[in-house]
Structure formats: structure tokens, C-alpha cells
Amino acid sequence: MSEKEFAVAVLAVNSLPFVDTVNVPANVGIAFVELSPRLTEVLPPARSVLQINRDDFSVEEVIRLYNVYVVEHLNEVAGLAHQLLREAQYQQRKKRQPQ
């Protein structure tokens, strides 16, 4: 990918609603995509920044990684939270029933 193509990709990624900033350190083959502050408030630090090899950098790749590392993670957390809530509600109902 040429420098111009990469710069265009960085601008496109930076305009995604879930992206705060894109950092591309000099002499490093990795771009860092920092997610929006609204997301970083609820995500573990390790999931708040996406790391993409410069050669693979594109809007499509950023969206793919966002889906894998953020959306799927949050779905798993929500699923667990719902399961624990159902268990707690069941336990509470069971305690209220006369024996």
C-alpha cells in the first residue's frame, strides 16, 4: 500500500463512529486505533485499542477486528450477565415459595 493509500485509509478509519483516534508511530509496522471514550469506559484496557499491521490496514480490517474483539466480547459479557440474573431471580423465587 502506498503512503497516499495508507493516509486515505487512516482518514477513513478515523471517521468511523467507534474510533477516537488513529496513531501510527514512525518506524513501526503497526497502527493503533483507539476506540471512542464511551467504549473505553466499559471495556477492559486491553480491548480499548485495536492493533493492526500497517500492511493489513483498511476500514474493512478495522471493522472486522472491532467485531471480533469488542462486539463479540460485549455479547459474551451480556450473555453471562443475563444468565447470572436469571439464576439470581430463580434463587429468589425459590426462597419465597412456602415449603
PDB file of C-alpha atoms in Angstrom:
ATOM      1  CA  MET A   1       0.000   0.000   0.000  1.00  0.00           C
ATOM      2  CA  SER A   2       1.378   3.388  -0.950  1.00  0.00           C
ATOM      3  CA  GLU A   3       1.766   6.212   1.565  1.00  0.00           C
ATOM      4  CA  LYS A   4      -1.138   8.041  -0.060  1.00  0.00           C
ATOM      5  CA  GLU A   5      -3.410   4.972   0.104  1.00  0.00           C
ATOM      6  CA  PHE A   6      -2.442   4.445   3.730  1.00  0.00           C
ATOM      7  CA  ALA A   7      -3.172   8.095   4.588  1.00  0.00           C
ATOM      8  CA  VAL A   8      -6.591   7.852   2.924  1.00  0.00           C
ATOM      9  CA  ALA A   9      -7.311   4.657   4.886  1.00  0.00           C
ATOM     10  CA  VAL A  10      -6.288   6.360   8.154  1.00  0.00           C
ATOM     11  CA  LEU A  11      -8.670   9.245   7.451  1.00  0.00           C
ATOM     12  CA  ALA A  12     -11.488   6.838   6.606  1.00  0.00           C
ATOM     13  CA  VAL A  13     -10.904   4.775   9.754  1.00  0.00           C
ATOM     14  CA  ASN A  14     -10.685   7.912  11.872  1.00  0.00           C
ATOM     15  CA  SER A  15     -14.201   8.854  10.729  1.00  0.00           C
ATOM     16  CA  LEU A  16     -15.777   5.606  11.980  1.00  0.00           C
ATOM     17  CA  PRO A  17     -18.196   6.272  14.864  1.00  0.00           C
ATOM     18  CA  PHE A  18     -16.449   3.884  17.259  1.00  0.00           C
ATOM     19  CA  VAL A  19     -12.968   5.340  16.651  1.00  0.00           C
ATOM     20  CA  ASP A  20     -11.436   8.139  18.705  1.00  0.00           C
ATOM     21  CA  THR A  21      -8.002   8.402  17.093  1.00  0.00           C
ATOM     22  CA  VAL A  22      -5.594   6.502  14.890  1.00  0.00           C
ATOM     23  CA  ASN A  23      -1.933   6.573  15.910  1.00  0.00           C
ATOM     24  CA  VAL A  24       0.798   5.476  13.547  1.00  0.00           C
ATOM     25  CA  PRO A  25       4.194   5.653  15.257  1.00  0.00           C
ATOM     26  CA  ALA A  26       7.156   6.261  12.962  1.00  0.00           C
ATOM     27  CA  ASN A  27       9.258   3.239  12.028  1.00  0.00           C
ATOM     28  CA  VAL A  28       6.709   0.810  13.455  1.00  0.00           C
ATOM     29  CA  GLY A  29       4.687  -1.515  11.269  1.00  0.00           C
ATOM     30  CA  ILE A  30       1.584  -1.264  13.436  1.00  0.00           C
ATOM     31  CA  ALA A  31      -1.253   1.251  13.587  1.00  0.00           C
ATOM     32  CA  PHE A  32      -3.114   1.751  16.848  1.00  0.00           C
ATOM     33  CA  VAL A  33      -6.827   2.513  16.671  1.00  0.00           C
ATOM     34  CA  GLU A  34      -8.050   3.988  19.940  1.00  0.00           C
ATOM     35  CA  LEU A  35     -11.742   3.409  20.486  1.00  0.00           C
ATOM     36  CA  SER A  36     -14.209   6.106  21.475  1.00  0.00           C
ATOM     37  CA  PRO A  37     -14.252   7.252  25.105  1.00  0.00           C
ATOM     38  CA  ARG A  38     -17.789   5.897  25.518  1.00  0.00           C
ATOM     39  CA  LEU A  39     -16.471   2.422  24.729  1.00  0.00           C
ATOM     40  CA  THR A  40     -13.279   2.710  26.738  1.00  0.00           C
ATOM     41  CA  GLU A  41     -15.388   3.405  29.833  1.00  0.00           C
ATOM     42  CA  VAL A  42     -16.913  -0.086  29.636  1.00  0.00           C
ATOM     43  CA  LEU A  43     -14.111  -2.101  28.033  1.00  0.00           C
ATOM     44  CA  PRO A  44     -11.049  -3.595  29.677  1.00  0.00           C
ATOM     45  CA  PRO A  45      -7.915  -1.621  28.725  1.00  0.00           C
ATOM     46  CA  ALA A  46      -6.636  -4.477  26.554  1.00  0.00           C
ATOM     47  CA  ARG A  47      -9.711  -4.157  24.323  1.00  0.00           C
ATOM     48  CA  SER A  48      -9.736  -0.349  24.129  1.00  0.00           C
ATOM     49  CA  VAL A  49      -7.089  -0.149  21.407  1.00  0.00           C
ATOM     50  CA  LEU A  50      -7.033  -2.186  18.215  1.00  0.00           C
ATOM     51  CA  GLN A  51      -3.611  -3.007  16.771  1.00  0.00           C
ATOM     52  CA  ILE A  52      -3.417  -3.540  13.025  1.00  0.00           C
ATOM     53  CA  ASN A  53      -0.415  -4.347  10.894  1.00  0.00           C
ATOM     54  CA  ARG A  54       0.216  -1.494   8.516  1.00  0.00           C
ATOM     55  CA  ASP A  55       0.097  -3.847   5.525  1.00  0.00           C
ATOM     56  CA  ASP A  56      -3.390  -5.041   6.536  1.00  0.00           C
ATOM     57  CA  PHE A  57      -4.749  -1.623   7.474  1.00  0.00           C
ATOM     58  CA  SER A  58      -8.141  -0.840   5.942  1.00  0.00           C
ATOM     59  CA  VAL A  59     -11.621   0.171   7.006  1.00  0.00           C
ATOM     60  CA  GLU A  60     -12.762  -3.403   6.451  1.00  0.00           C
ATOM     61  CA  GLU A  61      -9.996  -4.830   8.669  1.00  0.00           C
ATOM     62  CA  VAL A  62     -10.701  -2.338  11.450  1.00  0.00           C
ATOM     63  CA  ILE A  63     -14.407  -3.199  11.344  1.00  0.00           C
ATOM     64  CA  ARG A  64     -13.575  -6.921  11.373  1.00  0.00           C
ATOM     65  CA  LEU A  65     -11.293  -6.548  14.407  1.00  0.00           C
ATOM     66  CA  TYR A  66     -13.829  -4.332  16.151  1.00  0.00           C
ATOM     67  CA  ASN A  67     -16.443  -7.036  15.680  1.00  0.00           C
ATOM     68  CA  VAL A  68     -14.139  -9.809  16.927  1.00  0.00           C
ATOM     69  CA  TYR A  69     -12.549  -8.041  19.886  1.00  0.00           C
ATOM     70  CA  VAL A  70     -15.273  -5.636  21.006  1.00  0.00           C
ATOM     71  CA  VAL A  71     -18.738  -6.666  19.834  1.00  0.00           C
ATOM     72  CA  GLU A  72     -18.266 -10.386  20.468  1.00  0.00           C
ATOM     73  CA  HIS A  73     -16.674  -9.647  23.868  1.00  0.00           C
ATOM     74  CA  LEU A  74     -19.579  -7.429  24.898  1.00  0.00           C
ATOM     75  CA  ASN A  75     -22.079 -10.049  23.688  1.00  0.00           C
ATOM     76  CA  GLU A  76     -20.338 -12.666  25.850  1.00  0.00           C
ATOM     77  CA  VAL A  77     -20.378 -10.341  28.862  1.00  0.00           C
ATOM     78  CA  ALA A  78     -24.057  -9.507  28.311  1.00  0.00           C
ATOM     79  CA  GLY A  79     -24.900 -13.204  27.957  1.00  0.00           C
ATOM     80  CA  LEU A  80     -23.142 -14.029  31.208  1.00  0.00           C
ATOM     81  CA  ALA A  81     -24.816 -11.111  32.987  1.00  0.00           C
ATOM     82  CA  HIS A  82     -28.259 -12.260  31.800  1.00  0.00           C
ATOM     83  CA  GLN A  83     -27.549 -15.849  32.847  1.00  0.00           C
ATOM     84  CA  LEU A  84     -26.471 -14.773  36.336  1.00  0.00           C
ATOM     85  CA  LEU A  85     -29.521 -12.525  36.626  1.00  0.00           C
ATOM     86  CA  ARG A  86     -31.852 -15.397  35.705  1.00  0.00           C
ATOM     87  CA  GLU A  87     -30.119 -17.640  38.260  1.00  0.00           C
ATOM     88  CA  ALA A  88     -30.462 -14.980  40.962  1.00  0.00           C
ATOM     89  CA  GLN A  89     -34.139 -14.433  40.150  1.00  0.00           C
ATOM     90  CA  TYR A  90     -34.782 -18.187  40.203  1.00  0.00           C
ATOM     91  CA  GLN A  91     -32.969 -18.493  43.528  1.00  0.00           C
ATOM     92  CA  GLN A  92     -35.010 -15.622  44.975  1.00  0.00           C
ATOM     93  CA  ARG A  93     -38.326 -17.104  43.779  1.00  0.00           C
ATOM     94  CA  LYS A  94     -37.361 -20.469  45.245  1.00  0.00           C
ATOM     95  CA  LYS A  95     -36.667 -18.874  48.652  1.00  0.00           C
ATOM     96  CA  ARG A  96     -40.086 -17.164  48.656  1.00  0.00           C
ATOM     97  CA  GLN A  97     -42.050 -20.355  47.993  1.00  0.00           C
ATOM     98  CA  PRO A  98     -43.556 -21.964  51.086  1.00  0.00           C
ATOM     99  CA  GLN A  99     -42.082 -25.317  51.895  1.00  0.00           C
TER     100      GLN A  99
END
